[in-house]
Amino acid sequence: MKIAVCVSLVPDSTTKVKIGSSGKSIDENGVTFILNPYDEYAVEEAVQLKEKSGAETYAISFGSDRSKEAIKKAYQMGIEKGILIKANSDDYDSYTVAKNLADALNELKPDLIFFGKQSIDFDGMAIPGMVATLLNLPFVNVVTKLDVNRNEVTAEREIEGGKEIIVSALPAIIGAQKGLNNPRYPNLKSIMASKSKPIEEKNSTYSGNKTEVISMNLPPAKGKGKILENGAESAAELVKLLRDEAKII
Amino acid sequence: MAKILAYIESKENKFKNSAFETISEAKRLSGILGCDFASLVISNQSADELKVLGDYGPEEIFHLNLDEMNSIKGGNIKYSYSAIAKAVSEFAKQNGFTIILFSGTGFGKALSPAVSILTDSALISDITGINVNDGIISATKPVYAGKAFAEIKVNSANVVLSLRPNVFKAEKTDSNNAKVTDITSASLNLSANDFSAVVTEVVLSQGKIDVAEADKIVSGGRGLKGPDNFHLIEELASVIGAATGTSRAVVDAGWRPHSEQVGQTGKTVSPGLYIACGISGAIQHLAGMSSSKCIVAINKDKDAPIFQVADYGIIGDLFEVLPVLKEEFKKVL
Ligand SMILES: Cc1cc2nc3c(=O)[nH]c(=O)nc-3n(C[C@H](O)[C@H](O)[C@H](O)COP(=O)(O)OP(=O)(O)OC[C@H]3O[C@@H](n4cnc5c(N)ncnc54)[C@H](O)[C@@H]3O)c2cc1C
């Protein structure tokens, strides 16, 4: 079995966002980049499958040289091989990423492809479904439980107020959600070993964005709220404010 | 010439409010672009049940019967996302729709990427606004979990947009001239191969409002001290008709299920009212709820960051405040 995990590098969730000088992206000065948290569940699932029944495992990322960090983290968690598809520029939209990943995956022909359900930068939840459709493969996103059989998978997909049970043929694309497993913390040995592991580099095969960010802005600043200071004695006043002023109750 | 299709989600043959929001936005956009719009529903509803959509403006409602569609595959299935995506895409292509709107629900977010590829469209997901400049469409999209907003322009003849629930206004029109037209899966070239992954079962927790869909949310954090105290949150929520939410610290401690977690690695919510009790307001939590229309914080620490985004708040011990607050709400509701 061959398993591929598509990984991306994103700003750490504690990042205080500032807008960069272009006015179209964030200021990356001082920002720490990490493996997308949802990708950790994807990587962990692939590694567990490898440990259980043996598999060739790949981490694939599209982006600049910096994205190697995402692949390295996947190595630390137990992935064996890595491929970086080098972006021609920093300006790429989800369509361009999906096209490049689809081309690489089409060459690799894995039996199972994992993604994190979304990346925490643009939160699009777009790329797994796009790649699946480009490759004409079945796809289940927001998966919290997965059973892989010989040529079929059964997945639990989280939906509003419940879950769906989905049966899919293989090869398939699975988008991992928190709850799927508990991602391991890499130990020192695997961290050291990952340092010297090579990463295969490929050239980008597509660059024709369908969308363009024309500006990026911080959310409008909030006015000062009305904070009442008398504990339980303020409850009646709060209800009155919500009713008469905010008109929400 | 642009032409707008609103894909209307029908869960268990019922429309959610997000469906009406999506129709209303399609209508508004068609007014600005001076173009036609219609809606498409795939469900087992009758023409009469579908006609309520007309209250929000569409004259043309196209309907594909879900059972008829599923019969192509046969067997015990509820629905298949891939088959629905194919049906929507074929319908849009055959009828010249260039703009397809989805509600940004779990359903809409699963369908829209596939539809964008099948219709060769740009995709902008989870948007909070649509703008038109010189006939060119752009959308406002929260990025970095709401810490910033990107304005994203469409550089393609076709576009698929998914609209974040609870943000766009559902507006009724004066008259309902809706006409329901049935379409068949044969006309959409559907085959068994399009059902590559199938939903065989849907398990819903009964009687609970999901945080992602709720118009009011009461959230409890680590300040609740333990799982046994969450009845305080549940009781307040039930009095005001709210869903219950929580922080990651609470989920990680195993006090509440992950499905209730609000924040960067939980659900993004924009309810009309969000009451945060014993939640400090960590940046990852704020990311998921700061676009709520009215935020109320109850916390004993006057310096808790949650107060910086709060419209209203009480500094105090939640174990004292919540029981009184519940009674005060009861008096006026
Ligand atoms: C990658 C990553 C992703 C994350 N994603 C999320 C996410 O999606 N959602 C999320 O919520 N967090 C997330 N976090 C965690 C986040 O950083 C915080 O740890 C978490 O939000 C804290 O939860 P809390 O506010 O319940 O607890 P605490 O920070 O411990 O706050 C408890 C609050 O309760 C108050 N309190 C205590 N007792 C009382 C009382 N008797 N009466 C009134 N107030 C009282 C205290 O003053 C304090 O403000 C993430 C972290 C990381 C690293």
GROMACS .gro file of C-alpha atoms in nm, chain B residues 5-148:
model
  144
  254LEU     CA    1  -2.774   2.957  -0.928
  255ALA     CA    2  -2.839   2.921  -0.555
  256TYR     CA    3  -2.794   2.562  -0.445
  257ILE     CA    4  -3.041   2.516  -0.163
  258GLU     CA    5  -2.959   2.262   0.099
  259SER     CA    6  -3.241   2.056   0.234
  260LYS     CA    7  -3.151   1.839   0.529
  261GLU     CA    8  -3.404   1.570   0.607
  262ASN     CA    9  -3.639   1.758   0.376
  263LYS     CA   10  -3.622   2.080   0.577
  264PHE     CA   11  -3.465   2.412   0.498
  265LYS     CA   12  -3.234   2.577   0.743
  266ASN     CA   13  -3.213   2.950   0.781
  267SER     CA   14  -2.884   2.948   0.589
  268ALA     CA   15  -3.080   2.835   0.283
  269PHE     CA   16  -3.292   3.151   0.297
  270GLU     CA   17  -2.981   3.362   0.352
  271THR     CA   18  -2.828   3.214   0.037
  272ILE     CA   19  -3.139   3.279  -0.172
  273SER     CA   20  -3.167   3.634  -0.046
  274GLU     CA   21  -2.805   3.703  -0.135
  275ALA     CA   22  -2.854   3.549  -0.481
  276LYS     CA   23  -3.149   3.782  -0.532
  277ARG     CA   24  -2.954   4.086  -0.413
  278LEU     CA   25  -2.660   3.999  -0.639
  279SER     CA   26  -2.885   3.942  -0.939
  280GLY     CA   27  -3.025   4.291  -0.884
  281ILE     CA   28  -2.680   4.445  -0.890
  282LEU     CA   29  -2.566   4.248  -1.195
  283GLY     CA   30  -2.902   4.282  -1.368
  284CYS     CA   31  -2.911   3.910  -1.436
  285ASP     CA   32  -3.138   3.611  -1.376
  286PHE     CA   33  -3.120   3.378  -1.082
  287ALA     CA   34  -3.279   3.049  -0.987
  288SER     CA   35  -3.249   2.794  -0.715
  289LEU     CA   36  -3.182   2.422  -0.726
  290VAL     CA   37  -3.291   2.174  -0.460
  291ILE     CA   38  -3.215   1.804  -0.441
  292SER     CA   39  -3.454   1.647  -0.190
  293ASN     CA   40  -3.769   1.442  -0.152
  294GLN     CA   41  -3.991   1.744  -0.095
  295SER     CA   42  -4.321   1.812  -0.267
  296ALA     CA   43  -4.379   2.116  -0.487
  297ASP     CA   44  -4.578   2.278  -0.208
  298GLU     CA   45  -4.298   2.231   0.041
  299LEU     CA   46  -4.054   2.380  -0.207
  300LYS     CA   47  -4.267   2.684  -0.273
  301VAL     CA   48  -4.178   2.842   0.064
  302LEU     CA   49  -3.848   2.930  -0.100
  303GLY     CA   50  -4.045   3.170  -0.318
  304ASP     CA   51  -4.103   3.387  -0.012
  305TYR     CA   52  -3.741   3.490  -0.048
  306GLY     CA   53  -3.756   3.572  -0.414
  307PRO     CA   54  -3.673   3.300  -0.664
  308GLU     CA   55  -3.934   3.250  -0.933
  309GLU     CA   56  -3.765   2.945  -1.075
  310ILE     CA   57  -3.706   2.657  -0.840
  311PHE     CA   58  -3.554   2.351  -1.001
  312HIS     CA   59  -3.600   2.026  -0.817
  313LEU     CA   60  -3.430   1.691  -0.851
  314ASN     CA   61  -3.586   1.409  -0.655
  315LEU     CA   62  -3.326   1.254  -0.428
  316ASP     CA   63  -3.478   0.905  -0.425
  317GLU     CA   64  -3.491   0.902  -0.804
  318MET     CA   65  -3.128   1.014  -0.815
  319ASN     CA   66  -3.015   0.751  -0.562
  320SER     CA   67  -3.194   0.477  -0.756
  321ILE     CA   68  -2.924   0.506  -1.022
  322LYS     CA   69  -2.684   0.358  -0.773
  323GLY     CA   70  -2.933   0.140  -0.590
  324GLY     CA   71  -2.879  -0.018  -0.251
  325ASN     CA   72  -2.914   0.141   0.086
  326ILE     CA   73  -2.782   0.494   0.052
  327LYS     CA   74  -2.877   0.834   0.193
  328TYR     CA   75  -2.691   1.045  -0.061
  329SER     CA   76  -2.355   1.083  -0.226
  330TYR     CA   77  -2.163   1.409  -0.226
  331SER     CA   78  -1.984   1.324  -0.549
  332ALA     CA   79  -2.312   1.250  -0.728
  333ILE     CA   80  -2.475   1.567  -0.599
  334ALA     CA   81  -2.171   1.771  -0.706
  335LYS     CA   82  -2.195   1.617  -1.053
  336ALA     CA   83  -2.569   1.689  -1.072
  337VAL     CA   84  -2.529   2.054  -0.968
  338SER     CA   85  -2.239   2.104  -1.208
  339GLU     CA   86  -2.414   1.945  -1.505
  340PHE     CA   87  -2.726   2.146  -1.439
  341ALA     CA   88  -2.528   2.469  -1.415
  342LYS     CA   89  -2.334   2.399  -1.734
  343GLN     CA   90  -2.638   2.295  -1.936
  344ASN     CA   91  -2.830   2.604  -1.834
  345GLY     CA   92  -2.557   2.864  -1.855
  346PHE     CA   93  -2.524   2.948  -1.484
  347THR     CA   94  -2.196   3.129  -1.423
  348ILE     CA   95  -2.223   3.206  -1.052
  349ILE     CA   96  -2.311   2.928  -0.808
  350LEU     CA   97  -2.383   3.006  -0.444
  351PHE     CA   98  -2.374   2.753  -0.162
  352SER     CA   99  -2.438   2.795   0.206
  353GLY     CA  100  -2.106   2.750   0.383
  354THR     CA  101  -2.241   2.467   0.596
  355GLY     CA  102  -2.064   2.134   0.627
  356PHE     CA  103  -2.268   2.019   0.328
  357GLY     CA  104  -2.192   2.326   0.117
  358LYS     CA  105  -1.824   2.317   0.202
  359ALA     CA  106  -1.804   1.954   0.094
  360LEU     CA  107  -1.979   2.019  -0.239
  361SER     CA  108  -1.838   2.353  -0.348
  362PRO     CA  109  -1.473   2.252  -0.415
  363ALA     CA  110  -1.589   1.964  -0.634
  364VAL     CA  111  -1.840   2.182  -0.819
  365SER     CA  112  -1.575   2.451  -0.876
  366ILE     CA  113  -1.355   2.198  -1.056
  367LEU     CA  114  -1.637   2.040  -1.256
  368THR     CA  115  -1.760   2.380  -1.377
  369ASP     CA  116  -1.410   2.525  -1.427
  370SER     CA  117  -1.486   2.800  -1.177
  371ALA     CA  118  -1.293   3.005  -0.927
  372LEU     CA  119  -1.380   2.912  -0.569
  373ILE     CA  120  -1.399   3.143  -0.271
  374SER     CA  121  -1.524   2.970   0.040
  375ASP     CA  122  -1.674   3.076   0.371
  376ILE     CA  123  -1.724   3.435   0.262
  377THR     CA  124  -1.891   3.712   0.459
  378GLY     CA  125  -1.963   3.955   0.176
  379ILE     CA  126  -1.995   3.985  -0.202
  380ASN     CA  127  -1.902   4.302  -0.389
  381VAL     CA  128  -1.929   4.401  -0.752
  382ASN     CA  129  -1.697   4.659  -0.909
  383ASP     CA  130  -1.731   4.735  -1.282
  384GLY     CA  131  -1.906   4.403  -1.324
  385ILE     CA  132  -1.619   4.216  -1.156
  386ILE     CA  133  -1.702   4.011  -0.850
  387SER     CA  134  -1.498   4.003  -0.536
  388ALA     CA  135  -1.571   3.846  -0.201
  389THR     CA  136  -1.474   3.925   0.155
  390LYS     CA  137  -1.333   3.626   0.335
  391PRO     CA  138  -1.211   3.596   0.694
  392VAL     CA  139  -0.857   3.454   0.696
  393TYR     CA  140  -0.625   3.342   0.975
  394ALA     CA  141  -0.934   3.240   1.169
  395GLY     CA  142  -1.088   3.584   1.152
  396LYS     CA  143  -0.777   3.774   1.257
  397ALA     CA  144  -0.787   3.943   0.915
   0.00000   0.00000   0.00000
